Amino acid sequence: PSLLSLLSWALLFSQSLAFVTRESQIYSNHQSWPLKSSSSDNNASAAAFEPLKGNRQKAWQHAKKPLLRIGGKGATKTHGNSLRQLLDQHTVVKVKVNPSAFEDESLLNAFEVLKQLAVESGANDGMELIHIRTSDKVILFGKEGALGLIDAGDFPPPPPPPRVPKEEEE
C-alpha cells in the first residue's frame, strides 16, 4: 500500500475513534438525526472496532458478503427499509458503505443513520452494531439479541452433521 492510502486509512480510523469519545450529531447528504449517546453505547461502539476473535469472527464469516450497499449519495429511506427486511430474514447482515456520504466520513455515523432509517421503516430499535471493518468499509448489523447469541456461542448455528449413505440390506 502507498503512503497516501495508509495516511487516508489512519485519518478515517482516527475520526471514527474520535466520534466514539464525544457526543455529536450525524448528517447524511439528505437529512440530519441527533445522536443519543451514553457510556454503554460508547463502550459497545469501541468494541465494534476491536479485532475479531472467537465467536464474533465466526459470525463475521457466517455473513458471506454484503447484502446491502450504500453509495456516495448517502442513505435513503429505501436503504432503511431494505435493512429492516434483511434483518427480519437474517440474524446478522453485512452492509458495504461509501463513508464519504456521511459526516466525518465515519462508518459509525453511517451505522447510526442506517439504524435510524430502519427504525423509521418499522424495525426494532434494538438493532446492534456487531463489528466495523474500516479497511473494507463494511458494517456488520445484528438484530436485537444477536450479540448475546454470538457471545454465548449460539450463533452461527453449527453445521449439519455429515451425510452418511445408507447401506444396502441383502
N, CA and C atoms as an extended XYZ file, in Angstrom:
510
Properties=species:S:1:pos:R:3:atomname:S:1:resname:S:1:resid:I:1 pbc="F F F"
N         0.826       -1.201        0.000 N   PRO     1
C         0.000        0.000        0.000 CA  PRO     1
C         0.866        1.260        0.000 C   PRO     1
N         0.365        2.275       -0.663 N   SER     2
C         1.108        3.522       -0.736 CA  SER     2
C         0.982        4.297        0.568 C   SER     2
N         1.879        5.246        0.748 N   LEU     3
C         1.870        6.078        1.943 CA  LEU     3
C         0.573        6.881        2.022 C   LEU     3
N         0.094        7.354        0.873 N   LEU     4
C        -1.141        8.136        0.851 CA  LEU     4
C        -2.341        7.303        1.310 C   LEU     4
N        -2.421        6.050        0.857 N   SER     5
C        -3.550        5.224        1.283 CA  SER     5
C        -3.460        4.892        2.767 C   SER     5
N        -2.256        4.686        3.285 N   LEU     6
C        -2.091        4.434        4.713 CA  LEU     6
C        -2.488        5.656        5.537 C   LEU     6
N        -2.092        6.833        5.072 N   LEU     7
C        -2.460        8.062        5.780 CA  LEU     7
C        -3.968        8.286        5.729 C   LEU     7
N        -4.587        7.997        4.582 N   SER     8
C        -6.042        8.144        4.462 CA  SER     8
C        -6.754        7.212        5.426 C   SER     8
N        -6.286        5.968        5.497 N   TRP     9
C        -6.888        4.998        6.412 CA  TRP     9
C        -6.718        5.457        7.856 C   TRP     9
N        -5.529        5.944        8.216 N   ALA    10
C        -5.279        6.396        9.583 CA  ALA    10
C        -6.190        7.568        9.937 C   ALA    10
N        -6.383        8.484        8.995 N   LEU    11
C        -7.263        9.630        9.228 CA  LEU    11
C        -8.704        9.164        9.427 C   LEU    11
N        -9.172        8.257        8.583 N   LEU    12
C       -10.524        7.734        8.712 CA  LEU    12
C       -10.709        7.029       10.044 C   LEU    12
N        -9.744        6.214       10.425 N   PHE    13
C        -9.836        5.482       11.683 CA  PHE    13
C        -9.818        6.431       12.875 C   PHE    13
N        -8.960        7.444       12.842 N   SER    14
C        -8.885        8.377       13.971 CA  SER    14
C       -10.172        9.191       14.089 C   SER    14
N       -10.779        9.539       12.964 N   GLN    15
C       -12.043       10.266       13.017 CA  GLN    15
C       -13.139        9.385       13.599 C   GLN    15
N       -13.135        8.108       13.254 N   SER    16
C       -14.133        7.191       13.797 CA  SER    16
C       -13.968        7.050       15.297 C   SER    16
N       -12.730        6.932       15.756 N   LEU    17
C       -12.494        6.801       17.189 CA  LEU    17
C       -12.816        8.089       17.928 C   LEU    17
N       -12.535        9.220       17.306 N   ALA    18
C       -12.860       10.499       17.945 CA  ALA    18
C       -14.365       10.609       18.140 C   ALA    18
N       -15.135       10.087       17.203 N   PHE    19
C       -16.585       10.121       17.319 CA  PHE    19
C       -17.053        9.310       18.526 C   PHE    19
N       -16.391        8.198       18.791 N   VAL    20
C       -16.781        7.328       19.900 CA  VAL    20
C       -16.655        8.054       21.227 C   VAL    20
N       -15.715        8.976       21.336 N   THR    21
C       -15.440        9.601       22.621 CA  THR    21
C       -16.204       10.899       22.856 C   THR    21
N       -16.991       11.373       21.898 N   ARG    22
C       -17.718       12.614       22.115 CA  ARG    22
C       -19.152       12.500       21.604 C   ARG    22
N       -20.017       13.346       22.174 N   GLU    23
C       -21.376       13.413       21.661 CA  GLU    23
C       -21.346       14.283       20.418 C   GLU    23
N       -22.182       13.956       19.462 N   SER    24
C       -22.149       14.672       18.204 CA  SER    24
C       -23.501       14.560       17.530 C   SER    24
N       -23.597       15.150       16.354 N   GLN    25
C       -24.747       14.942       15.503 CA  GLN    25
C       -24.246       14.310       14.226 C   GLN    25
N       -25.091       13.508       13.614 N   ILE    26
C       -24.709       12.867       12.376 CA  ILE    26
C       -25.524       13.446       11.244 C   ILE    26
N       -24.918       13.486       10.084 N   TYR    27
C       -25.593       14.034        8.917 CA  TYR    27
C       -25.324       13.140        7.718 C   TYR    27
N       -26.337       12.940        6.926 N   SER    28
C       -26.121       12.339        5.620 CA  SER    28
C       -26.281       13.495        4.642 C   SER    28
N       -26.230       13.231        3.369 N   ASN    29
C       -26.397       14.305        2.392 CA  ASN    29
C       -27.812       14.861        2.388 C   ASN    29
N       -28.774       14.103        2.932 N   HIS    30
C       -30.168       14.497        2.794 CA  HIS    30
C       -30.808       15.015        4.069 C   HIS    30
N       -30.406       14.522        5.217 N   GLN    31
C       -31.129       14.803        6.443 CA  GLN    31
C       -30.185       14.694        7.626 C   GLN    31
N       -30.596       15.209        8.772 N   SER    32
C       -29.765       15.063        9.963 CA  SER    32
C       -30.571       14.420       11.074 C   SER    32
N       -29.893       13.633       11.898 N   TRP    33
C       -30.502       12.969       13.035 CA  TRP    33
C       -29.612       13.195       14.235 C   TRP    33
N       -30.157       13.635       15.381 N   PRO    34
C       -29.308       13.772       16.565 CA  PRO    34
C       -28.954       12.400       17.120 C   PRO    34
N       -27.742       12.290       17.604 N   LEU    35
C       -27.283       11.038       18.214 CA  LEU    35
C       -27.568       11.066       19.698 C   LEU    35
N       -28.111        9.989       20.208 N   LYS    36
C       -28.265        9.849       21.650 CA  LYS    36
C       -27.093        9.004       22.112 C   LYS    36
N       -26.219        9.594       22.888 N   SER    37
C       -25.003        8.901       23.274 CA  SER    37
C       -25.019        8.607       24.768 C   SER    37
N       -24.616        7.396       25.115 N   SER    38
C       -24.459        7.050       26.518 CA  SER    38
C       -23.151        6.306       26.665 C   SER    38
N       -22.684        6.149       27.899 N   SER    39
C       -21.403        5.482       28.094 CA  SER    39
C       -21.455        4.035       27.635 C   SER    39
N       -22.595        3.352       27.801 N   SER    40
C       -22.679        1.967       27.340 CA  SER    40
C       -22.644        1.906       25.816 C   SER    40
N       -23.257        2.910       25.124 N   ASP    41
C       -23.180        2.967       23.667 CA  ASP    41
C       -21.743        3.167       23.223 C   ASP    41
N       -21.016        4.048       23.909 N   ASN    42
C       -19.626        4.304       23.544 CA  ASN    42
C       -18.777        3.058       23.726 C   ASN    42
N       -19.004        2.299       24.797 N   ASN    43
C       -18.246        1.069       25.011 CA  ASN    43
C       -18.561        0.055       23.924 C   ASN    43
N       -19.833       -0.074       23.558 N   ALA    44
C       -20.214       -1.009       22.506 CA  ALA    44
C       -19.615       -0.576       21.175 C   ALA    44
N       -19.612        0.725       20.909 N   SER    45
C       -19.056        1.233       19.671 CA  SER    45
C       -17.553        0.990       19.613 C   SER    45
N       -16.870        1.208       20.700 N   ALA    46
C       -15.429        0.976       20.732 CA  ALA    46
C       -15.124       -0.501       20.526 C   ALA    46
N       -15.945       -1.378       21.087 N   ALA    47
C       -15.747       -2.820       20.919 CA  ALA    47
C       -15.938       -3.237       19.464 C   ALA    47
N       -16.750       -2.495       18.718 N   ALA    48
C       -17.001       -2.835       17.322 CA  ALA    48
C       -15.755       -2.674       16.463 C   ALA    48
N       -14.792       -1.875       16.911 N   PHE    49
C       -13.567       -1.644       16.149 CA  PHE    49
C       -12.443       -2.605       16.534 C   PHE    49
N       -12.607       -3.356       17.629 N   GLU    50
C       -11.559       -4.264       18.072 CA  GLU    50
C       -11.414       -5.426       17.100 C   GLU    50
N       -10.226       -6.010       17.006 N   PRO    51
C       -10.045       -7.158       16.114 CA  PRO    51
C       -10.986       -8.307       16.500 C   PRO    51
N       -11.479       -8.985       15.490 N   LEU    52
C       -12.407      -10.089       15.721 CA  LEU    52
C       -11.672      -11.326       16.211 C   LEU    52
N       -12.327      -12.058       17.112 N   LYS    53
C       -11.792      -13.334       17.560 CA  LYS    53
C       -12.941      -14.188       18.072 C   LYS    53
N       -12.726      -15.482       18.097 N   GLY    54
C       -13.708      -16.404       18.648 CA  GLY    54
C       -15.026      -16.402       17.905 C   GLY    54
N       -16.111      -16.328       18.665 N   ASN    55
C       -17.451      -16.416       18.102 CA  ASN    55
C       -17.800      -15.228       17.210 C   ASN    55
N       -17.252      -14.066       17.509 N   ARG    56
C       -17.529      -12.895       16.664 CA  ARG    56
C       -16.884      -13.065       15.288 C   ARG    56
N       -15.715      -13.687       15.252 N   GLN    57
C       -15.075      -13.982       13.971 CA  GLN    57
C       -15.944      -14.966       13.173 C   GLN    57
N       -16.502      -15.957       13.853 N   LYS    58
C       -17.375      -16.928       13.185 CA  LYS    58
C       -18.626      -16.243       12.631 C   LYS    58
N       -19.182      -15.309       13.386 N   ALA    59
C       -20.366      -14.575       12.922 CA  ALA    59
C       -20.024      -13.736       11.694 C   ALA    59
N       -18.849      -13.103       11.703 N   TRP    60
C       -18.407      -12.308       10.551 CA  TRP    60
C       -18.294      -13.202        9.315 C   TRP    60
N       -17.711      -14.383        9.488 N   GLN    61
C       -17.531      -15.297        8.368 CA  GLN    61
C       -18.859      -15.915        7.917 C   GLN    61
N       -19.808      -16.041        8.837 N   HIS    62
C       -21.112      -16.610        8.512 CA  HIS    62
C       -21.856      -15.733        7.498 C   HIS    62
N       -21.770      -14.425        7.675 N   ALA    63
C       -22.358      -13.493        6.710 CA  ALA    63
C       -21.357      -13.364        5.562 C   ALA    63
N       -21.588      -14.085        4.486 N   LYS    64
C       -20.590      -14.234        3.429 CA  LYS    64
C       -20.208      -12.928        2.738 C   LYS    64
N       -21.204      -12.128        2.376 N   LYS    65
C       -20.914      -10.905        1.635 CA  LYS    65
C       -21.947       -9.844        1.997 C   LYS    65
N       -21.641       -8.577        1.701 N   PRO    66
C       -22.617       -7.516        1.989 CA  PRO    66
C       -23.892       -7.714        1.179 C   PRO    66
N       -25.026       -7.649        1.865 N   LEU    67
C       -26.322       -7.784        1.205 CA  LEU    67
C       -26.932       -6.434        0.869 C   LEU    67
N       -26.317       -5.362        1.354 N   LEU    68
C       -26.802       -4.006        1.104 CA  LEU    68
C       -25.592       -3.116        0.868 C   LEU    68
N       -25.711       -2.213       -0.093 N   ARG    69
C       -24.613       -1.300       -0.396 CA  ARG    69
C       -25.138        0.138       -0.392 C   ARG    69
N       -24.377        1.031        0.245 N   ILE    70
C       -24.733        2.448        0.310 CA  ILE    70
C       -23.690        3.207       -0.494 C   ILE    70
N       -24.120        3.914       -1.528 N   GLY    71
C       -23.206        4.625       -2.415 CA  GLY    71
C       -22.872        6.024       -1.933 C   GLY    71
N       -22.236        6.766       -2.789 N   GLY    72
C       -21.752        8.099       -2.475 CA  GLY    72
C       -22.838        9.138       -2.259 C   GLY    72
N       -24.067        8.845       -2.683 N   LYS    73
C       -25.167        9.802       -2.492 CA  LYS    73
C       -25.797        9.686       -1.116 C   LYS    73
N       -25.347        8.714       -0.325 N   GLY    74
C       -25.858        8.582        1.034 CA  GLY    74
C       -27.008        7.611        1.155 C   GLY    74
N       -27.492        7.484        2.368 N   ALA    75
C       -28.560        6.544        2.692 CA  ALA    75
C       -29.918        7.216        2.512 C   ALA    75
N       -30.874        6.441        2.024 N   THR    76
C       -32.239        6.928        1.839 CA  THR    76
C       -33.194        6.053        2.646 C   THR    76
N       -34.466        6.445        2.640 N   LYS    77
C       -35.479        5.650        3.344 CA  LYS    77
C       -35.557        4.242        2.765 C   LYS    77
N       -35.306        4.114        1.477 N   THR    78
C       -35.329        2.803        0.835 CA  THR    78
C       -34.243        1.900        1.413 C   THR    78
N       -33.063        2.471        1.673 N   HIS    79
C       -31.989        1.691        2.298 CA  HIS    79
C       -32.412        1.223        3.691 C   HIS    79
N       -33.049        2.103        4.449 N   GLY    80
C       -33.517        1.734        5.779 CA  GLY    80
C       -34.548        0.622        5.733 C   GLY    80
N       -35.457        0.711        4.774 N   ASN    81
C       -36.475       -0.328        4.626 CA  ASN    81
C       -35.833       -1.657        4.217 C   ASN    81
N       -34.853       -1.605        3.323 N   SER    82
C       -34.153       -2.823        2.901 CA  SER    82
C       -33.415       -3.456        4.065 C   SER    82
N       -32.762       -2.641        4.885 N   LEU    83
C       -32.054       -3.161        6.049 CA  LEU    83
C       -33.031       -3.815        7.025 C   LEU    83
N       -34.180       -3.193        7.228 N   ARG    84
C       -35.203       -3.774        8.105 CA  ARG    84
C       -35.637       -5.138        7.589 C   ARG    84
N       -35.902       -5.235        6.292 N   GLN    85
C       -36.330       -6.500        5.702 CA  GLN    85
C       -35.238       -7.563        5.809 C   GLN    85
N       -33.996       -7.174        5.564 N   LEU    86
C       -32.891       -8.131        5.656 CA  LEU    86
C       -32.730       -8.660        7.083 C   LEU    86
N       -32.862       -7.769        8.070 N   LEU    87
C       -32.722       -8.210        9.466 CA  LEU    87
C       -33.924       -9.044        9.918 C   LEU    87
N       -35.062       -8.904        9.251 N   ASP    88
C       -36.189       -9.791        9.540 CA  ASP    88
C       -35.884      -11.211        9.073 C   ASP    88
N       -35.069      -11.326        8.015 N   GLN    89
C       -34.761      -12.626        7.428 CA  GLN    89
C       -33.452      -13.225        7.937 C   GLN    89
N       -32.524      -12.398        8.405 N   HIS    90
C       -31.198      -12.851        8.826 CA  HIS    90
C       -30.882      -12.328       10.218 C   HIS    90
N       -30.067      -13.050       10.959 N   THR    91
C       -29.658      -12.596       12.290 CA  THR    91
C       -28.626      -11.484       12.184 C   THR    91
N       -27.679      -11.626       11.244 N   VAL    92
C       -26.667      -10.597       11.006 CA  VAL    92
C       -26.634      -10.264        9.519 C   VAL    92
N       -26.315       -9.005        9.209 N   VAL    93
C       -26.269       -8.532        7.832 CA  VAL    93
C       -25.051       -7.634        7.668 C   VAL    93
N       -24.277       -7.895        6.615 N   LYS    94
C       -23.167       -7.010        6.272 CA  LYS    94
C       -23.677       -5.927        5.329 C   LYS    94
N       -23.213       -4.689        5.585 N   VAL    95
C       -23.577       -3.550        4.742 CA  VAL    95
C       -22.295       -2.851        4.321 C   VAL    95
N       -22.081       -2.718        3.019 N   LYS    96
C       -20.911       -2.009        2.494 CA  LYS    96
C       -21.308       -0.549        2.298 C   LYS    96
N       -20.458        0.344        2.790 N   VAL    97
C       -20.800        1.761        2.828 CA  VAL    97
C       -19.696        2.598        2.184 C   VAL    97
N       -20.103        3.592        1.398 N   ASN    98
C       -19.178        4.617        0.946 CA  ASN    98
C       -19.232        5.711        2.001 C   ASN    98
N       -18.230        5.781        2.886 N   PRO    99
C       -18.323        6.704        4.021 CA  PRO    99
C       -18.258        8.176        3.647 C   PRO    99
N       -17.901        8.511        2.414 N   SER   100
C       -17.829        9.920        2.039 CA  SER   100
C       -19.198       10.591        2.066 C   SER   100
N       -20.263        9.790        2.104 N   ALA   101
C       -21.617       10.340        2.130 CA  ALA   101
C       -22.052       10.746        3.538 C   ALA   101
N       -21.224       10.490        4.542 N   PHE   102
C       -21.596       10.738        5.927 CA  PHE   102
C       -20.614       11.707        6.587 C   PHE   102
N       -21.103       12.392        7.638 N   GLU   103
C       -20.282       13.355        8.357 CA  GLU   103
C       -18.987       12.694        8.824 C   GLU   103
N       -17.886       13.394        8.680 N   ASP   104
C       -16.564       12.927        9.087 CA  ASP   104
C       -16.153       11.651        8.370 C   ASP   104
N       -16.890       11.258        7.343 N   GLU   105
C       -16.629       10.009        6.620 CA  GLU   105
C       -16.495        8.840        7.589 C   GLU   105
N       -17.341        8.822        8.593 N   SER   106
C       -17.265        7.833        9.664 CA  SER   106
C       -18.249        6.689        9.423 C   SER   106
N       -17.757        5.465        9.541 N   LEU   107
C       -18.628        4.302        9.440 CA  LEU   107
C       -19.560        4.205       10.641 C   LEU   107
N       -19.139        4.754       11.770 N   LEU   108
C       -20.012        4.772       12.942 CA  LEU   108
C       -21.204        5.700       12.697 C   LEU   108
N       -20.958        6.828       12.037 N   ASN   109
C       -22.065        7.711       11.649 CA  ASN   109
C       -22.997        6.993       10.684 C   ASN   109
N       -22.423        6.255        9.748 N   ALA   110
C       -23.228        5.510        8.786 CA  ALA   110
C       -24.117        4.496        9.508 C   ALA   110
N       -23.563        3.806       10.517 N   PHE   111
C       -24.370        2.856       11.293 CA  PHE   111
C       -25.558        3.553       11.929 C   PHE   111
N       -25.315        4.689       12.573 N   GLU   112
C       -26.390        5.407       13.260 CA  GLU   112
C       -27.466        5.891       12.286 C   GLU   112
N       -27.045        6.405       11.123 N   VAL   113
C       -28.012        6.875       10.124 CA  VAL   113
C       -28.848        5.714        9.613 C   VAL   113
N       -28.185        4.598        9.275 N   LEU   114
C       -28.914        3.436        8.761 CA  LEU   114
C       -29.850        2.851        9.818 C   LEU   114
N       -29.392        2.826       11.050 N   LYS   115
C       -30.239        2.325       12.133 CA  LYS   115
C       -31.486        3.193       12.264 C   LYS   115
N       -31.312        4.507       12.247 N   GLN   116
C       -32.444        5.424       12.370 CA  GLN   116
C       -33.412        5.259       11.202 C   GLN   116
N       -32.880        5.117        9.988 N   LEU   117
C       -33.738        4.922        8.818 CA  LEU   117
C       -34.516        3.603        8.919 C   LEU   117
N       -33.863        2.565        9.409 N   ALA   118
C       -34.543        1.269        9.564 CA  ALA   118
C       -35.634        1.350       10.627 C   ALA   118
N       -35.366        2.054       11.712 N   VAL   119
C       -36.371        2.219       12.771 CA  VAL   119
C       -37.570        3.005       12.232 C   VAL   119
N       -37.296        4.026       11.436 N   GLU   120
C       -38.387        4.797       10.828 CA  GLU   120
C       -39.209        3.932        9.878 C   GLU   120
N       -38.606        2.877        9.335 N   SER   121
C       -39.316        1.958        8.437 CA  SER   121
C       -40.039        0.849        9.189 C   SER   121
N       -39.925        0.857       10.526 N   GLY   122
C       -40.649       -0.128       11.318 CA  GLY   122
C       -39.783       -1.180       11.970 C   GLY   122
N       -38.470       -1.052       11.884 N   ALA   123
C       -37.576       -2.030       12.520 CA  ALA   123
C       -37.546       -1.816       14.030 C   ALA   123
N       -37.137       -2.855       14.733 N   ASN   124
C       -36.979       -2.785       16.178 CA  ASN   124
C       -35.817       -1.837       16.506 C   ASN   124
N       -35.969       -1.038       17.550 N   ASP   125
C       -34.948       -0.069       17.941 CA  ASP   125
C       -33.706       -0.747       18.527 C   ASP   125
N       -33.777       -2.049       18.793 N   GLY   126
C       -32.674       -2.756       19.431 CA  GLY   126
C       -31.620       -3.274       18.475 C   GLY   126
N       -31.601       -2.803       17.237 N   MET   127
C       -30.611       -3.226       16.258 CA  MET   127
C       -29.207       -3.026       16.834 C   MET   127
N       -28.309       -3.989       16.613 N   GLU   128
C       -26.993       -3.955       17.253 CA  GLU   128
C       -25.859       -3.797       16.250 C   GLU   128
N       -24.830       -3.101       16.689 N   LEU   129
C       -23.587       -2.966       15.938 CA  LEU   129
C       -22.671       -4.097       16.390 C   LEU   129
N       -22.388       -5.035       15.499 N   ILE   130
C       -21.546       -6.175       15.842 CA  ILE   130
C       -20.087       -5.842       15.581 C   ILE   130
N       -19.796       -5.330       14.375 N   HIS   131
C       -18.404       -5.035       14.039 CA  HIS   131
C       -18.344       -4.044       12.886 C   HIS   131
N       -17.274       -3.252       12.875 N   ILE   132
C       -16.984       -2.360       11.758 CA  ILE   132
C       -15.595       -2.702       11.259 C   ILE   132
N       -15.479       -3.026        9.988 N   ARG   133
C       -14.176       -3.278        9.375 CA  ARG   133
C       -13.877       -2.095        8.463 C   ARG   133
N       -13.038       -1.180        8.949 N   THR   134
C       -12.768        0.050        8.222 CA  THR   134
C       -12.018       -0.212        6.921 C   THR   134
N       -11.179       -1.232        6.878 N   SER   135
C       -10.408       -1.497        5.664 CA  SER   135
C       -11.314       -1.880        4.498 C   SER   135
N       -12.405       -2.587        4.771 N   ASP   136
C       -13.345       -2.996        3.730 CA  ASP   136
C       -14.548       -2.063        3.633 C   ASP   136
N       -14.672       -1.126        4.583 N   LYS   137
C       -15.812       -0.207        4.665 CA  LYS   137
C       -17.112       -0.992        4.800 C   LYS   137
N       -17.090       -1.995        5.694 N   VAL   138
C       -18.239       -2.869        5.895 CA  VAL   138
C       -18.657       -2.823        7.364 C   VAL   138
N       -19.977       -2.757        7.579 N   ILE   139
C       -20.562       -2.763        8.916 CA  ILE   139
C       -21.365       -4.044        9.062 C   ILE   139
N       -21.195       -4.734       10.192 N   LEU   140
C       -21.991       -5.925       10.473 CA  LEU   140
C       -23.089       -5.539       11.458 C   LEU   140
N       -24.335       -5.546       10.972 N   PHE   141
C       -25.513       -5.252       11.782 CA  PHE   141
C       -26.055       -6.555       12.345 C   PHE   141
N       -26.685       -6.481       13.504 N   GLY   142
C       -27.352       -7.651       14.071 CA  GLY   142
C       -28.722       -7.259       14.580 C   GLY   142
N       -29.662       -8.201       14.493 N   LYS   143
C       -30.980       -7.917       15.062 CA  LYS   143
C       -30.865       -7.930       16.579 C   LYS   143
N       -31.871       -7.462       17.264 N   GLU   144
C       -31.839       -7.372       18.717 CA  GLU   144
C       -31.529       -8.736       19.330 C   GLU   144
N       -30.549       -8.783       20.214 N   GLY   145
C       -30.163      -10.013       20.884 CA  GLY   145
C       -29.096      -10.810       20.164 C   GLY   145
N       -28.702      -10.389       18.963 N   ALA   146
C       -27.713      -11.140       18.182 CA  ALA   146
C       -26.362      -11.190       18.885 C   ALA   146
N       -25.946      -10.080       19.479 N   LEU   147
C       -24.645      -10.042       20.153 CA  LEU   147
C       -24.609      -11.022       21.315 C   LEU   147
N       -25.707      -11.139       22.051 N   GLY   148
C       -25.779      -12.106       23.141 CA  GLY   148
C       -25.691      -13.541       22.628 C   GLY   148
N       -26.380      -13.818       21.511 N   LEU   149
C       -26.316      -15.156       20.915 CA  LEU   149
C       -24.898      -15.475       20.441 C   LEU   149
N       -24.256      -14.496       19.839 N   ILE   150
C       -22.896      -14.702       19.322 CA  ILE   150
C       -21.939      -14.976       20.468 C   ILE   150
N       -21.980      -14.128       21.494 N   ASP   151
C       -21.057      -14.286       22.622 CA  ASP   151
C       -21.306      -15.570       23.406 C   ASP   151
N       -22.564      -16.051       23.405 N   ALA   152
C       -22.884      -17.301       24.101 CA  ALA   152
C       -22.531      -18.529       23.265 C   ALA   152
N       -22.185      -18.322       21.995 N   GLY   153
C       -21.833      -19.434       21.125 CA  GLY   153
C       -23.024      -20.071       20.438 C   GLY   153
N       -24.204      -19.442       20.515 N   ASP   154
C       -25.404      -19.992       19.898 CA  ASP   154
C       -25.592      -19.542       18.446 C   ASP   154
N       -24.768      -18.615       17.995 N   PHE   155
C       -24.806      -18.164       16.608 CA  PHE   155
C       -23.382      -18.002       16.134 C   PHE   155
N       -23.030      -18.403       14.954 N   PRO   156
C       -23.874      -19.088       13.978 CA  PRO   156
C       -24.163      -20.520       14.396 C   PRO   156
N       -25.238      -21.067       13.854 N   PRO   157
C       -25.565      -22.441       14.226 CA  PRO   157
C       -24.482      -23.397       13.729 C   PRO   157
N       -24.334      -24.518       14.399 N   PRO   158
C       -23.315      -25.474       13.952 CA  PRO   158
C       -23.690      -26.050       12.591 C   PRO   158
N       -22.692      -26.487       11.840 N   PRO   159
C       -23.012      -27.084       10.536 CA  PRO   159
C       -23.789      -28.386       10.727 C   PRO   159
N       -24.553      -28.785        9.731 N   PRO   160
C       -25.303      -30.038        9.861 CA  PRO   160
C       -24.331      -31.216        9.938 C   PRO   160
N       -24.773      -32.315       10.543 N   PRO   161
C       -23.896      -33.485       10.614 CA  PRO   161
C       -23.613      -34.023        9.215 C   PRO   161
N       -22.480      -34.678        9.038 N   PRO   162
C       -22.173      -35.199        7.705 CA  PRO   162
C       -23.193      -36.254        7.272 C   PRO   162
N       -23.448      -36.262        6.015 N   ARG   163
C       -24.420      -37.212        5.467 CA  ARG   163
C       -23.777      -38.594        5.410 C   ARG   163
N       -24.461      -39.562        5.957 N   VAL   164
C       -23.970      -40.932        5.947 CA  VAL   164
C       -24.845      -41.714        4.976 C   VAL   164
N       -24.226      -42.287        3.922 N   PRO   165
C       -25.041      -43.033        2.970 CA  PRO   165
C       -25.601      -44.299        3.619 C   PRO   165
N       -26.809      -44.633        3.234 N   LYS   166
C       -27.442      -45.835        3.767 CA  LYS   166
C       -26.793      -47.073        3.150 C   LYS   166
N       -26.594      -48.048        3.978 N   GLU   167
C       -26.038      -49.304        3.471 CA  GLU   167
C       -27.183      -50.166        2.976 C   GLU   167
N       -26.953      -50.820        1.864 N   GLU   168
C       -27.993      -51.660        1.283 CA  GLU   168
C       -28.100      -52.960        2.059 C   GLU   168
N       -29.327      -53.379        2.325 N   GLU   169
C       -29.563      -54.640        3.033 CA  GLU   169
C       -29.714      -55.760        2.014 C   GLU   169
N       -29.262      -56.964        2.379 N   GLU   170
C       -29.376      -58.115        1.470 CA  GLU   170
C       -30.511      -59.000        1.831 C   GLU   170
